[in-house]
Each structure stands twice: as structure tokens, then as C-alpha cells.
PDB file of C-alpha atoms and ligand atoms in Angstrom:
ATOM      1  CA  MET A   1      -0.411   0.199   0.057  1.00  0.00           C
ATOM      2  CA  ALA A   2       2.827   2.271   0.691  1.00  0.00           C
ATOM      3  CA  GLN A   3       4.558   1.256  -2.171  1.00  0.00           C
ATOM      4  CA  ASN A   4       1.550   2.230  -4.761  1.00  0.00           C
ATOM      5  CA  LEU A   5       1.876   5.848  -2.705  1.00  0.00           C
ATOM      6  CA  ILE A   6       5.263   6.321  -2.879  1.00  0.00           C
ATOM      7  CA  LYS A   7       4.945   4.866  -6.793  1.00  0.00           C
ATOM      8  CA  SER A   8       2.057   7.550  -7.761  1.00  0.00           C
ATOM      9  CA  GLY A   9       4.646   9.838  -6.648  1.00  0.00           C
ATOM     10  CA  CYS A  10       3.191  10.764  -2.880  1.00  0.00           C
ATOM     11  CA  ASP A  11       5.955  12.213  -0.334  1.00  0.00           C
ATOM     12  CA  VAL A  12       5.617   9.159   2.120  1.00  0.00           C
ATOM     13  CA  THR A  13       7.065   8.498   5.809  1.00  0.00           C
ATOM     14  CA  VAL A  14       7.079   5.544   7.119  1.00  0.00           C
ATOM     15  CA  TRP A  15       7.514   4.104  10.911  1.00  0.00           C
ATOM     16  CA  ASN A  16       7.165   0.572  12.051  1.00  0.00           C
ATOM     17  CA  ARG A  17       7.896  -0.921  15.589  1.00  0.00           C
ATOM     18  CA  THR A  18      10.715  -3.283  13.756  1.00  0.00           C
ATOM     19  CA  LYS A  19      12.363  -0.667  11.852  1.00  0.00           C
ATOM     20  CA  SER A  20      13.785  -3.235   9.698  1.00  0.00           C
ATOM     21  CA  LYS A  21      10.682  -3.652   7.821  1.00  0.00           C
ATOM     22  CA  CYS A  22      10.922  -0.116   6.599  1.00  0.00           C
ATOM     23  CA  ASP A  23      13.963  -0.863   4.537  1.00  0.00           C
ATOM     24  CA  PRO A  24      12.423  -1.936   1.561  1.00  0.00           C
ATOM     25  CA  LEU A  25      10.605   1.264   1.649  1.00  0.00           C
ATOM     26  CA  ILE A  26      13.124   3.794   1.843  1.00  0.00           C
ATOM     27  CA  ASN A  27      15.153   2.133  -0.578  1.00  0.00           C
ATOM     28  CA  LEU A  28      12.192   3.035  -2.811  1.00  0.00           C
ATOM     29  CA  GLY A  29      12.745   6.352  -1.511  1.00  0.00           C
ATOM     30  CA  ALA A  30      10.458   6.486   1.391  1.00  0.00           C
ATOM     31  CA  ASN A  31      11.372   9.229   4.462  1.00  0.00           C
ATOM     32  CA  TYR A  32      11.484   7.244   8.092  1.00  0.00           C
ATOM     33  CA  GLN A  33      10.803   8.690  11.502  1.00  0.00           C
ATOM     34  CA  SER A  34      11.241   7.449  14.713  1.00  0.00           C
ATOM     35  CA  SER A  35       7.886   7.089  15.925  1.00  0.00           C
ATOM     36  CA  PRO A  36       3.910   7.737  15.117  1.00  0.00           C
ATOM     37  CA  LYS A  37       4.057  10.976  16.485  1.00  0.00           C
ATOM     38  CA  GLU A  38       7.115  12.078  14.318  1.00  0.00           C
ATOM     39  CA  VAL A  39       5.358  10.866  11.521  1.00  0.00           C
ATOM     40  CA  ALA A  40       1.908  12.744  11.920  1.00  0.00           C
ATOM     41  CA  ALA A  41       3.983  16.210  12.814  1.00  0.00           C
ATOM     42  CA  ASN A  42       6.113  15.613   9.296  1.00  0.00           C
ATOM     43  CA  CYS A  43       2.442  14.506   7.120  1.00  0.00           C
ATOM     44  CA  ASP A  44      -0.692  15.429   6.423  1.00  0.00           C
ATOM     45  CA  VAL A  45      -2.161  12.141   6.761  1.00  0.00           C
ATOM     46  CA  THR A  46      -1.119   9.635   8.597  1.00  0.00           C
ATOM     47  CA  PHE A  47      -2.073   5.553   8.019  1.00  0.00           C
ATOM     48  CA  ALA A  48      -1.488   2.942   9.928  1.00  0.00           C
ATOM     49  CA  MET A  49      -2.370  -0.374   9.918  1.00  0.00           C
ATOM     50  CA  VAL A  50      -1.462  -2.752  12.855  1.00  0.00           C
ATOM     51  CA  ALA A  51      -2.459  -6.230  14.782  1.00  0.00           C
ATOM     52  CA  ASP A  52      -5.184  -5.468  16.860  1.00  0.00           C
ATOM     53  CA  PRO A  53      -7.165  -3.072  18.614  1.00  0.00           C
ATOM     54  CA  GLU A  54      -4.351  -2.872  21.748  1.00  0.00           C
ATOM     55  CA  SER A  55      -1.846  -2.328  18.938  1.00  0.00           C
ATOM     56  CA  ALA A  56      -4.163  -0.119  17.275  1.00  0.00           C
ATOM     57  CA  ILE A  57      -4.735   2.246  20.035  1.00  0.00           C
ATOM     58  CA  ASP A  58      -0.963   2.331  21.524  1.00  0.00           C
ATOM     59  CA  VAL A  59      -0.174   3.780  18.179  1.00  0.00           C
ATOM     60  CA  ALA A  60      -2.619   6.159  18.235  1.00  0.00           C
ATOM     61  CA  CYS A  61      -3.026   7.368  21.653  1.00  0.00           C
ATOM     62  CA  GLY A  62       0.253   5.498  23.059  1.00  0.00           C
ATOM     63  CA  LYS A  63       3.578   7.539  24.248  1.00  0.00           C
ATOM     64  CA  ASN A  64       4.910   9.292  21.143  1.00  0.00           C
ATOM     65  CA  GLY A  65       1.595   8.196  19.170  1.00  0.00           C
ATOM     66  CA  VAL A  66       0.190   9.536  16.524  1.00  0.00           C
ATOM     67  CA  ALA A  67      -2.240  11.516  18.160  1.00  0.00           C
ATOM     68  CA  SER A  68       1.024  13.498  20.266  1.00  0.00           C
ATOM     69  CA  GLY A  69       1.911  14.987  16.354  1.00  0.00           C
ATOM     70  CA  MET A  70      -1.848  15.473  15.283  1.00  0.00           C
ATOM     71  CA  GLY A  71      -3.617  19.104  14.698  1.00  0.00           C
ATOM     72  CA  PRO A  72      -5.877  21.033  12.959  1.00  0.00           C
ATOM     73  CA  GLY A  73      -5.311  20.584   9.224  1.00  0.00           C
ATOM     74  CA  LYS A  74      -4.119  16.898   9.284  1.00  0.00           C
ATOM     75  CA  GLY A  75      -6.499  13.650   9.116  1.00  0.00           C
ATOM     76  CA  TYR A  76      -5.429  10.277  10.629  1.00  0.00           C
ATOM     77  CA  VAL A  77      -6.524   7.133   8.454  1.00  0.00           C
ATOM     78  CA  ASP A  78      -6.761   3.889  10.891  1.00  0.00           C
ATOM     79  CA  ILE A  79      -6.894   0.913   8.328  1.00  0.00           C
ATOM     80  CA  SER A  80      -6.207  -1.938  10.899  1.00  0.00           C
ATOM     81  CA  THR A  81      -9.133  -4.256  11.435  1.00  0.00           C
ATOM     82  CA  VAL A  82     -10.657  -3.322  15.285  1.00  0.00           C
ATOM     83  CA  ASP A  83     -13.942  -3.335  16.946  1.00  0.00           C
ATOM     84  CA  GLY A  84     -15.513  -0.526  16.581  1.00  0.00           C
ATOM     85  CA  ALA A  85     -15.282   0.636  20.059  1.00  0.00           C
ATOM     86  CA  THR A  86     -11.628   0.866  19.535  1.00  0.00           C
ATOM     87  CA  SER A  87     -12.268   2.934  16.528  1.00  0.00           C
ATOM     88  CA  LYS A  88     -14.423   5.654  18.266  1.00  0.00           C
ATOM     89  CA  LEU A  89     -11.951   5.917  21.330  1.00  0.00           C
ATOM     90  CA  ILE A  90      -9.210   6.562  18.678  1.00  0.00           C
ATOM     91  CA  ASN A  91     -11.780   9.300  16.779  1.00  0.00           C
ATOM     92  CA  GLU A  92     -12.153  11.273  20.194  1.00  0.00           C
ATOM     93  CA  HIS A  93      -7.870  11.133  20.634  1.00  0.00           C
ATOM     94  CA  ILE A  94      -7.760  12.500  17.460  1.00  0.00           C
ATOM     95  CA  LYS A  95     -10.557  14.552  17.088  1.00  0.00           C
ATOM     96  CA  ALA A  96      -9.528  16.609  20.566  1.00  0.00           C
ATOM     97  CA  THR A  97      -6.282  17.516  18.882  1.00  0.00           C
ATOM     98  CA  GLY A  98      -8.504  19.655  16.115  1.00  0.00           C
ATOM     99  CA  ALA A  99      -7.258  16.775  13.403  1.00  0.00           C
ATOM    100  CA  LEU A 100      -9.759  14.617  11.789  1.00  0.00           C
ATOM    101  CA  PHE A 101     -10.440  11.096  12.020  1.00  0.00           C
ATOM    102  CA  LEU A 102     -11.656   7.834   8.862  1.00  0.00           C
ATOM    103  CA  GLU A 103     -11.470   4.068   9.949  1.00  0.00           C
ATOM    104  CA  ALA A 104     -10.840   2.724   6.541  1.00  0.00           C
ATOM    105  CA  PRO A 105     -10.245  -1.090   6.825  1.00  0.00           C
ATOM    106  CA  VAL A 106      -9.969  -3.393   4.158  1.00  0.00           C
ATOM    107  CA  SER A 107     -10.930  -6.323   2.065  1.00  0.00           C
ATOM    108  CA  GLY A 108      -8.160  -8.046   0.603  1.00  0.00           C
ATOM    109  CA  SER A 109      -5.024  -9.735   0.730  1.00  0.00           C
ATOM    110  CA  LYS A 110      -1.175  -8.613  -0.401  1.00  0.00           C
ATOM    111  CA  LYS A 111      -1.716  -9.393  -4.095  1.00  0.00           C
ATOM    112  CA  PRO A 112      -4.846  -6.797  -4.001  1.00  0.00           C
ATOM    113  CA  ALA A 113      -2.582  -4.657  -2.176  1.00  0.00           C
ATOM    114  CA  GLU A 114      -0.012  -4.443  -4.272  1.00  0.00           C
ATOM    115  CA  ASP A 115      -1.954  -4.389  -7.252  1.00  0.00           C
ATOM    116  CA  ALA A 116      -4.083  -1.332  -5.688  1.00  0.00           C
ATOM    117  CA  GLN A 117      -7.087  -3.473  -5.710  1.00  0.00           C
ATOM    118  CA  LEU A 118      -7.935  -3.443  -2.011  1.00  0.00           C
ATOM    119  CA  ILE A 119     -11.902  -2.651  -0.940  1.00  0.00           C
ATOM    120  CA  PHE A 120     -11.924   0.445   1.605  1.00  0.00           C
ATOM    121  CA  LEU A 121     -14.869  -0.033   3.750  1.00  0.00           C
ATOM    122  CA  LYS A 122     -15.467   3.582   4.311  1.00  0.00           C
ATOM    123  CA  ALA A 123     -13.462   6.372   2.975  1.00  0.00           C
ATOM    124  CA  VAL A 124     -13.373   9.658   1.120  1.00  0.00           C
ATOM    125  CA  ALA A 125      -9.869  10.114   0.732  1.00  0.00           C
ATOM    126  CA  PRO A 126      -8.314  10.029  -2.980  1.00  0.00           C
ATOM    127  CA  LEU A 127      -5.508   8.627  -1.618  1.00  0.00           C
ATOM    128  CA  LEU A 128      -6.740   5.497  -0.736  1.00  0.00           C
ATOM    129  CA  ASP A 129      -8.400   5.403  -4.783  1.00  0.00           C
ATOM    130  CA  ILE A 130      -4.059   4.783  -5.615  1.00  0.00           C
ATOM    131  CA  MET A 131      -4.313   1.909  -2.980  1.00  0.00           C
ATOM    132  CA  GLY A 132      -7.747   0.435  -3.575  1.00  0.00           C
ATOM    133  CA  LYS A 133     -10.258  -0.331  -6.476  1.00  0.00           C
ATOM    134  CA  SER A 134     -13.420   0.135  -4.350  1.00  0.00           C
ATOM    135  CA  ARG A 135     -14.768   2.488  -1.650  1.00  0.00           C
ATOM    136  CA  PHE A 136     -17.869   1.984   0.814  1.00  0.00           C
ATOM    137  CA  TYR A 137     -19.019   4.891   2.882  1.00  0.00           C
ATOM    138  CA  PHE A 138     -21.651   3.718   5.800  1.00  0.00           C
ATOM    139  CA  GLY A 139     -21.434   6.938   8.196  1.00  0.00           C
ATOM    140  CA  GLU A 140     -20.633   7.335  11.726  1.00  0.00           C
ATOM    141  CA  VAL A 141     -17.334   5.698  13.105  1.00  0.00           C
ATOM    142  CA  GLY A 142     -17.826   2.303  13.858  1.00  0.00           C
ATOM    143  CA  ASN A 143     -19.897   1.195  11.119  1.00  0.00           C
ATOM    144  CA  GLY A 144     -16.534   0.521   9.261  1.00  0.00           C
ATOM    145  CA  ALA A 145     -15.127  -1.429  11.578  1.00  0.00           C
ATOM    146  CA  ALA A 146     -18.138  -3.357  12.133  1.00  0.00           C
ATOM    147  CA  MET A 147     -18.656  -4.198   8.518  1.00  0.00           C
ATOM    148  CA  LYS A 148     -14.931  -5.619   7.911  1.00  0.00           C
ATOM    149  CA  LEU A 149     -15.677  -7.696  11.016  1.00  0.00           C
ATOM    150  CA  LEU A 150     -18.736  -9.113   9.745  1.00  0.00           C
ATOM    151  CA  VAL A 151     -17.351  -9.846   6.458  1.00  0.00           C
ATOM    152  CA  ASN A 152     -14.481 -11.618   8.117  1.00  0.00           C
ATOM    153  CA  MET A 153     -16.578 -13.695  10.271  1.00  0.00           C
ATOM    154  CA  ILE A 154     -18.160 -14.921   7.320  1.00  0.00           C
ATOM    155  CA  ARG A 155     -14.187 -15.443   5.433  1.00  0.00           C
ATOM    156  CA  GLY A 156     -13.561 -17.230   8.455  1.00  0.00           C
ATOM    157  CA  SER A 157     -16.844 -19.805   7.900  1.00  0.00           C
ATOM    158  CA  MET A 158     -16.308 -20.099   4.392  1.00  0.00           C
ATOM    159  CA  MET A 159     -12.711 -21.372   5.388  1.00  0.00           C
ATOM    160  CA  ALA A 160     -13.510 -23.289   8.088  1.00  0.00           C
ATOM    161  CA  SER A 161     -15.914 -25.221   6.442  1.00  0.00           C
ATOM    162  CA  PHE A 162     -13.751 -25.275   3.168  1.00  0.00           C
ATOM    163  CA  SER A 163     -11.298 -27.243   4.916  1.00  0.00           C
ATOM    164  CA  GLU A 164     -13.557 -30.090   5.742  1.00  0.00           C
ATOM    165  CA  GLY A 165     -14.652 -30.305   2.212  1.00  0.00           C
ATOM    166  CA  ILE A 166     -11.194 -30.791   1.021  1.00  0.00           C
ATOM    167  CA  LEU A 167     -10.220 -33.184   3.822  1.00  0.00           C
ATOM    168  CA  LEU A 168     -13.712 -35.197   3.299  1.00  0.00           C
ATOM    169  CA  SER A 169     -13.040 -35.323  -0.374  1.00  0.00           C
ATOM    170  CA  LYS A 170      -9.963 -37.010   0.632  1.00  0.00           C
ATOM    171  CA  LYS A 171     -11.286 -39.406   2.984  1.00  0.00           C
ATOM    172  CA  VAL A 172     -14.280 -40.641   0.318  1.00  0.00           C
ATOM    173  CA  GLY A 173     -11.734 -41.183  -2.452  1.00  0.00           C
ATOM    174  CA  LEU A 174     -12.539 -37.707  -4.255  1.00  0.00           C
ATOM    175  CA  ASP A 175      -9.462 -35.763  -5.824  1.00  0.00           C
ATOM    176  CA  PRO A 176      -9.988 -32.453  -3.656  1.00  0.00           C
ATOM    177  CA  ASN A 177      -8.622 -30.259  -6.779  1.00  0.00           C
ATOM    178  CA  GLY A 178     -11.541 -31.458  -8.755  1.00  0.00           C
ATOM    179  CA  LEU A 179     -13.361 -30.075  -5.357  1.00  0.00           C
ATOM    180  CA  ILE A 180     -11.812 -26.241  -6.249  1.00  0.00           C
ATOM    181  CA  GLU A 181     -12.426 -27.018  -9.919  1.00  0.00           C
ATOM    182  CA  VAL A 182     -16.505 -27.725  -9.449  1.00  0.00           C
ATOM    183  CA  LEU A 183     -16.662 -25.282  -6.626  1.00  0.00           C
ATOM    184  CA  SER A 184     -14.861 -22.606  -9.046  1.00  0.00           C
ATOM    185  CA  GLN A 185     -17.355 -22.936 -11.426  1.00  0.00           C
ATOM    186  CA  SER A 186     -20.656 -23.450  -9.489  1.00  0.00           C
ATOM    187  CA  ALA A 187     -22.922 -20.882  -7.480  1.00  0.00           C
ATOM    188  CA  ILE A 188     -21.154 -20.890  -4.523  1.00  0.00           C
ATOM    189  CA  SER A 189     -17.806 -19.509  -6.213  1.00  0.00           C
ATOM    190  CA  ALA A 190     -15.362 -17.367  -4.444  1.00  0.00           C
ATOM    191  CA  PRO A 191     -11.950 -16.211  -5.327  1.00  0.00           C
ATOM    192  CA  MET A 192     -10.673 -17.639  -2.029  1.00  0.00           C
ATOM    193  CA  TYR A 193     -11.403 -21.128  -2.691  1.00  0.00           C
ATOM    194  CA  SER A 194      -9.130 -20.954  -6.101  1.00  0.00           C
ATOM    195  CA  HIS A 195      -6.362 -19.011  -4.481  1.00  0.00           C
ATOM    196  CA  LYS A 196      -5.663 -20.750  -1.350  1.00  0.00           C
ATOM    197  CA  GLY A 197      -7.158 -24.462  -1.999  1.00  0.00           C
ATOM    198  CA  PRO A 198      -4.563 -25.612  -4.380  1.00  0.00           C
ATOM    199  CA  LEU A 199      -1.949 -24.769  -1.720  1.00  0.00           C
ATOM    200  CA  MET A 200      -3.955 -26.368   1.326  1.00  0.00           C
ATOM    201  CA  VAL A 201      -4.611 -29.810  -0.726  1.00  0.00           C
ATOM    202  CA  LYS A 202      -0.544 -29.451  -0.190  1.00  0.00           C
ATOM    203  CA  SER A 203      -0.685 -28.637   3.217  1.00  0.00           C
ATOM    204  CA  LEU A 204       0.753 -24.967   2.369  1.00  0.00           C
ATOM    205  CA  TYR A 205      -0.082 -22.055   3.715  1.00  0.00           C
ATOM    206  CA  PRO A 206       2.290 -18.921   2.475  1.00  0.00           C
ATOM    207  CA  THR A 207       1.510 -16.081   5.215  1.00  0.00           C
ATOM    208  CA  GLU A 208      -0.955 -13.288   3.089  1.00  0.00           C
ATOM    209  CA  ALA A 209      -3.401 -13.201   6.153  1.00  0.00           C
ATOM    210  CA  PRO A 210      -1.908 -14.423   9.650  1.00  0.00           C
ATOM    211  CA  LEU A 211      -4.425 -16.800  11.223  1.00  0.00           C
ATOM    212  CA  LYS A 212      -3.830 -15.530  14.384  1.00  0.00           C
ATOM    213  CA  HIS A 213      -5.606 -12.179  12.886  1.00  0.00           C
ATOM    214  CA  GLN A 214      -8.231 -13.788  11.166  1.00  0.00           C
ATOM    215  CA  GLN A 215      -9.052 -15.677  14.879  1.00  0.00           C
ATOM    216  CA  LYS A 216      -8.773 -12.222  16.605  1.00  0.00           C
ATOM    217  CA  ASP A 217     -11.627 -11.262  13.692  1.00  0.00           C
ATOM    218  CA  ILE A 218     -13.746 -13.441  14.351  1.00  0.00           C
ATOM    219  CA  ARG A 219     -13.370 -13.162  18.060  1.00  0.00           C
ATOM    220  CA  LEU A 220     -14.328  -9.491  18.228  1.00  0.00           C
ATOM    221  CA  ALA A 221     -17.705 -11.213  15.599  1.00  0.00           C
ATOM    222  CA  LEU A 222     -19.268 -12.989  18.383  1.00  0.00           C
ATOM    223  CA  ALA A 223     -18.601  -9.898  20.621  1.00  0.00           C
ATOM    224  CA  LEU A 224     -20.240  -7.755  18.628  1.00  0.00           C
ATOM    225  CA  ALA A 225     -23.082 -10.136  17.694  1.00  0.00           C
ATOM    226  CA  GLU A 226     -23.060 -11.100  21.410  1.00  0.00           C
ATOM    227  CA  SER A 227     -23.943  -7.369  22.220  1.00  0.00           C
ATOM    228  CA  VAL A 228     -26.627  -6.910  19.960  1.00  0.00           C
ATOM    229  CA  SER A 229     -27.971 -10.751  20.954  1.00  0.00           C
ATOM    230  CA  GLN A 230     -27.854 -12.360  17.724  1.00  0.00           C
ATOM    231  CA  SER A 231     -26.699 -16.207  17.554  1.00  0.00           C
ATOM    232  CA  THR A 232     -24.082 -17.005  15.310  1.00  0.00           C
ATOM    233  CA  PRO A 233     -23.210 -20.711  15.923  1.00  0.00           C
ATOM    234  CA  VAL A 234     -21.427 -21.745  12.917  1.00  0.00           C
ATOM    235  CA  ALA A 235     -18.799 -18.553  13.381  1.00  0.00           C
ATOM    236  CA  ALA A 236     -18.654 -19.543  16.842  1.00  0.00           C
ATOM    237  CA  ALA A 237     -17.796 -23.552  15.556  1.00  0.00           C
ATOM    238  CA  ALA A 238     -15.540 -21.591  13.212  1.00  0.00           C
ATOM    239  CA  ASN A 239     -13.185 -19.691  15.975  1.00  0.00           C
ATOM    240  CA  GLU A 240     -12.836 -23.012  17.637  1.00  0.00           C
ATOM    241  CA  LEU A 241     -11.085 -24.519  14.971  1.00  0.00           C
ATOM    242  CA  PHE A 242      -8.932 -21.056  14.326  1.00  0.00           C
ATOM    243  CA  LYS A 243      -7.940 -21.221  18.433  1.00  0.00           C
ATOM    244  CA  VAL A 244      -7.045 -24.898  17.642  1.00  0.00           C
ATOM    245  CA  ALA A 245      -4.746 -24.295  14.806  1.00  0.00           C
ATOM    246  CA  LYS A 246      -3.344 -21.191  17.282  1.00  0.00           C
ATOM    247  CA  SER A 247      -2.824 -23.932  19.329  1.00  0.00           C
ATOM    248  CA  TYR A 248      -1.028 -26.060  17.402  1.00  0.00           C
ATOM    249  CA  GLY A 249       2.065 -22.827  16.595  1.00  0.00           C
ATOM    250  CA  LEU A 250       0.509 -22.139  13.402  1.00  0.00           C
ATOM    251  CA  GLY A 251      -0.470 -18.314  14.481  1.00  0.00           C
ATOM    252  CA  ASP A 252       1.881 -16.732  12.185  1.00  0.00           C
ATOM    253  CA  ALA A 253       0.414 -18.668   9.483  1.00  0.00           C
ATOM    254  CA  ASP A 254      -1.877 -17.970   6.514  1.00  0.00           C
ATOM    255  CA  SER A 255      -5.114 -18.273   7.729  1.00  0.00           C
ATOM    256  CA  SER A 256      -5.668 -21.312   5.590  1.00  0.00           C
ATOM    257  CA  ALA A 257      -3.604 -23.202   7.871  1.00  0.00           C
ATOM    258  CA  VAL A 258      -7.002 -23.838   9.582  1.00  0.00           C
ATOM    259  CA  ILE A 259      -7.330 -27.098   7.778  1.00  0.00           C
ATOM    260  CA  GLU A 260      -4.893 -28.576  10.438  1.00  0.00           C
ATOM    261  CA  ALA A 261      -7.252 -28.086  13.308  1.00  0.00           C
ATOM    262  CA  LEU A 262      -8.857 -30.933  11.462  1.00  0.00           C
ATOM    263  CA  LYS A 263      -6.787 -33.188  10.815  1.00  0.00           C
ATOM    264  CA  ALA A 264      -6.499 -36.196  13.096  1.00  0.00           C
ATOM    265  CA  LYS A 265      -3.403 -35.876  15.473  1.00  0.00           C
ATOM    266  CA  SER A 266      -1.253 -38.944  15.727  1.00  0.00           C
ATOM    267  CA  PHE A 267      -0.604 -39.039  19.509  1.00  0.00           C
ATOM    268  CA  SER A 268       2.016 -41.418  20.924  1.00  0.00           C
ATOM    269  CA  ARG A 269       0.591 -44.112  22.954  1.00  0.00           C
ATOM    270  CA  LEU A 270      -0.228 -42.872  26.357  1.00  0.00           C
ATOM    271  CA  ASP A 271       1.799 -44.665  28.605  1.00  0.00           C
ATOM    272  CA  SER A 272      -0.832 -46.036  31.548  1.00  0.00           C
ATOM    273  CA  ALA A 273       0.186 -44.013  34.748  1.00  0.00           C
TER     274      ALA A 273
HETATM  275  N1  NDP B   1      -2.818  -9.349   5.687  1.00  0.00           N
HETATM  276  C1  NDP B   1      -4.180  -8.863   5.357  1.00  0.00           C
HETATM  277  O1  NDP B   1      -4.653  -9.623   3.800  1.00  0.00           O
HETATM  278  C2  NDP B   1      -4.672  -8.161   5.919  1.00  0.00           C
HETATM  279  C3  NDP B   1      -4.866  -7.577   7.177  1.00  0.00           C
HETATM  280  N2  NDP B   1      -5.920  -6.838   7.962  1.00  0.00           N
HETATM  281  C4  NDP B   1      -5.542  -6.163   8.923  1.00  0.00           C
HETATM  282  O2  NDP B   1      -4.865  -5.381   8.958  1.00  0.00           O
HETATM  283  C5  NDP B   1      -3.571  -5.300  10.299  1.00  0.00           C
HETATM  284  C6  NDP B   1      -2.368  -5.457   9.897  1.00  0.00           C
HETATM  285  O3  NDP B   1      -2.059  -7.085   9.577  1.00  0.00           O
HETATM  286  P1  NDP B   1      -0.685  -7.440   8.537  1.00  0.00           P
HETATM  287  O4  NDP B   1       0.136  -6.769   8.396  1.00  0.00           O
HETATM  288  O5  NDP B   1      -1.454  -8.848   7.839  1.00  0.00           O
HETATM  289  O6  NDP B   1      -0.766  -8.354  10.312  1.00  0.00           O
HETATM  290  P2  NDP B   1       1.295  -8.459  10.681  1.00  0.00           P
HETATM  291  O7  NDP B   1       1.086  -9.346  11.892  1.00  0.00           O
HETATM  292  O8  NDP B   1       2.151  -8.723   9.969  1.00  0.00           O
HETATM  293  O9  NDP B   1       1.545  -7.019  10.882  1.00  0.00           O
HETATM  294  C7  NDP B   1       1.370  -6.270  12.428  1.00  0.00           C
HETATM  295  C8  NDP B   1       1.664  -4.552  12.642  1.00  0.00           C
HETATM  296  O10 NDP B   1       1.389  -4.288  13.628  1.00  0.00           O
HETATM  297  C9  NDP B   1       2.515  -3.643  14.130  1.00  0.00           C
HETATM  298  N3  NDP B   1       2.153  -3.749  16.192  1.00  0.00           N
HETATM  299  C10 NDP B   1       1.618  -4.802  16.607  1.00  0.00           C
HETATM  300  N4  NDP B   1       1.768  -4.907  17.613  1.00  0.00           N
HETATM  301  C11 NDP B   1       2.212  -3.637  17.529  1.00  0.00           C
HETATM  302  C12 NDP B   1       2.528  -3.164  18.670  1.00  0.00           C
HETATM  303  N5  NDP B   1       2.206  -3.266  20.368  1.00  0.00           N
HETATM  304  N6  NDP B   1       3.000  -1.421  18.854  1.00  0.00           N
HETATM  305  C13 NDP B   1       3.678  -1.118  17.397  1.00  0.00           C
HETATM  306  N7  NDP B   1       2.955  -1.806  16.268  1.00  0.00           N
HETATM  307  C14 NDP B   1       2.516  -3.134  16.584  1.00  0.00           C
HETATM  308  C15 NDP B   1       3.208  -5.066  13.730  1.00  0.00           C
HETATM  309  O11 NDP B   1       4.694  -4.641  14.110  1.00  0.00           O
HETATM  310  P3  NDP B   1       6.129  -5.177  14.089  1.00  0.00           P
HETATM  311  O12 NDP B   1       6.561  -5.666  12.233  1.00  0.00           O
HETATM  312  O13 NDP B   1       6.902  -4.600  14.647  1.00  0.00           O
HETATM  313  O14 NDP B   1       5.492  -6.882  14.399  1.00  0.00           O
HETATM  314  C16 NDP B   1       3.305  -5.100  12.179  1.00  0.00           C
HETATM  315  O15 NDP B   1       3.501  -3.839  11.658  1.00  0.00           O
HETATM  316  C17 NDP B   1      -4.413  -6.523  11.075  1.00  0.00           C
HETATM  317  O16 NDP B   1      -5.539  -5.552  11.918  1.00  0.00           O
HETATM  318  C18 NDP B   1      -5.351  -7.288  10.184  1.00  0.00           C
HETATM  319  O17 NDP B   1      -6.425  -7.802  10.810  1.00  0.00           O
HETATM  320  C19 NDP B   1      -6.722  -6.706   6.854  1.00  0.00           C
HETATM  321  C20 NDP B   1      -7.003  -6.506   5.901  1.00  0.00           C
HETATM  322  C21 NDP B   1      -6.179  -7.862   5.441  1.00  0.00           C
HETATM  323  O1  SSN B   2      -8.980  -9.375   6.728  1.00  0.00           O
HETATM  324  C1  SSN B   2      -7.684 -10.044   6.212  1.00  0.00           C
HETATM  325  C2  SSN B   2      -8.049 -11.122   5.346  1.00  0.00           C
HETATM  326  C3  SSN B   2      -7.823 -11.147   3.960  1.00  0.00           C
HETATM  327  C4  SSN B   2      -8.596 -10.289   3.112  1.00  0.00           C
HETATM  328  O2  SSN B   2      -9.816  -9.597   3.401  1.00  0.00           O
HETATM  329  O3  SSN B   2      -8.917 -10.778   1.857  1.00  0.00           O
END
């Protein structure tokens, strides 16, 4: 995303908690600042895309955070996937500085990001048009976050069901790649199946969207559902699979590694006590 801003001629300044991850962008001409505060102080619009609600609040409102560098005429855009309450809290801190806030979570992973084909779930800034193919506006702060959580709740349930289908096809002697092909031509076709399926069949999970964040998103979506007394048993079941996969140490693998939670694990014989 930052790469596309640089390529479009924007004057880009970067910071990351682990500085070395900034190096490829600095090599492309980005400036570097030593904290979110310094980035915000030196830029008209500051974007953030961090792991979870805790880090989004820390980067925005914490020591040397974005809010400390904000002021009238500046803007802050948080692209992280968080809950609505987090967006609203950050909004209050940013607005108190006289700056503007925009929550703009995205749908789409690494390839759409590289190809500037992301979907922004709420945005007005033309800068986002450099990085994405479409943008939706859902009104007050918190609605964009909620929409993103709904999308990723459905995404997680789809991935869990897809995983069951792949493993069941193998168990009944069918070619799972044949299943993927049938799905691609069916009424339930989804790009995710064709993109992730062939790798899942080979037990390969190169990370585009870490499994730990997919589980975080479902967890936040379940909390949202509970807050309005909406039953979501399918998402709850999918969440349990993602938690199992995390317990297997797959949190940093791609979210498609959830299939590993469904594979029978051979445990060494437990010695009788
Ligand atoms: N990957 C994807 O396809 C998509 C991701 N998202 C969302 O975007 C966000 C980032 O995802 P992704 O880039 O994949 O995740 P990664 O885990 O790869 O990166 C997380 C980022 O957050 C930073 N971070 C984590 N904790 C802190 C902290 N306490 N203080 C400061 N920075 C912190 C990390 O810094 P460091 O490098 O130092 O660890 C890193 O820059 C998440 O909210 C995710 O749900 C949304 C759509 C698609
Ligand atoms: O939230 C990230 C999941 C990846 C995607 O949106 O395709």
C-alpha cells in the first residue's frame, strides 16, 4: 500500500515498531521517522495498519503516538481491523487535537494490495483510490469496523467449511483439486477457494493474512454479535477451529492453515499411569 503511494508520486514517510521492515520502502524513496508521533507531525495524512485493537490504540494514543503529532489540518486513517469501540476511542483522541479521523479497514490481502485492488470499507480520501479499487461509506465511526468484522466472520466460516470439504473429499476417494474446480464453476464460487485451495491440498500455507488475525477478527465479531443478542453458532464453531490451529503454533501461518485443526493428530501412546 505504501509502495503504491510512493509509485504514484506521494511524499511518503514511514515508521514500524520493527524498523528493518521499513527498509524496502526507504530504498524506494520513503522518509523515515522514529515514532508514530514524528510521522504525524511531519505529514498531512497518516495511515496505520497494525495487528489488533491493543496495538491500534497504542500507536494512536500511546506514548509518542500519532495523537501527539496531530493538529488542525491533519488527518489520521486507521486501516487496522478492530472493533467499533476501538475506532470510536481513537476517533475521540484524534478529534481532540483538531485533526480529522477516518476508519478505513480493507478487504483483500497481499496481491490485491500490490495491485491497488483493495476494497476500503469507508473512505473519502482520494489517496485511498491509489491503493484500492472501491470504497464504501457507512456513516458514523464504528460502522466501517463493524462491516469489516462481518466480512471476516463470514470469511472465517467459509474457510473452515472449505477445509472440511477438502479433507472429506480425500477421505471418500475424490480428488480435492476436482472439488476446487467444481466450486470455481458453481454458484458458490469464491476467489478465495481457487487461490488458497491448491496450496491447502499440499498443506502449504504461505502467509498473506496471518491466522492469528483471522481468529482475532472472528473473536471481535462474536463479541459484536453477543452485544446485540444475535446467535452466530457457525462462526463460533469456526472460531474454535482457529483457536485449535493457533494452539498448534500456526498463528503466524496463513489463515488457510485452519485446515490443520481438522486433521487427525497421531499422538504417541500415553503410558498408563
Ligand atoms: N494481511 C492481510 O491480508 C490483511 C490484514 N488486515 C488487518 O491489517 C492489520 C495488520 O495485518 P498484517 O499486516 O497482516 O499483520 P502483521 O502481523 O504482519 O503486522 C502487524 C503490524 O502491527 C505492528 N504491531 C503489532 N503490535 C504492535 C504494537 N504493540 N505497537 C506497534 N506496532 C505493533 C507490527 O509491528 P512489527 O513489524 O514490529 O511486529 C506490524 O507492523 C491487522 O489488523 C489485520 O487484521 C486487513 C486486511 C487484510
Ligand atoms: O482481513 C484480512 C483477510 C484477507 C482478506 O481480506 O482477503
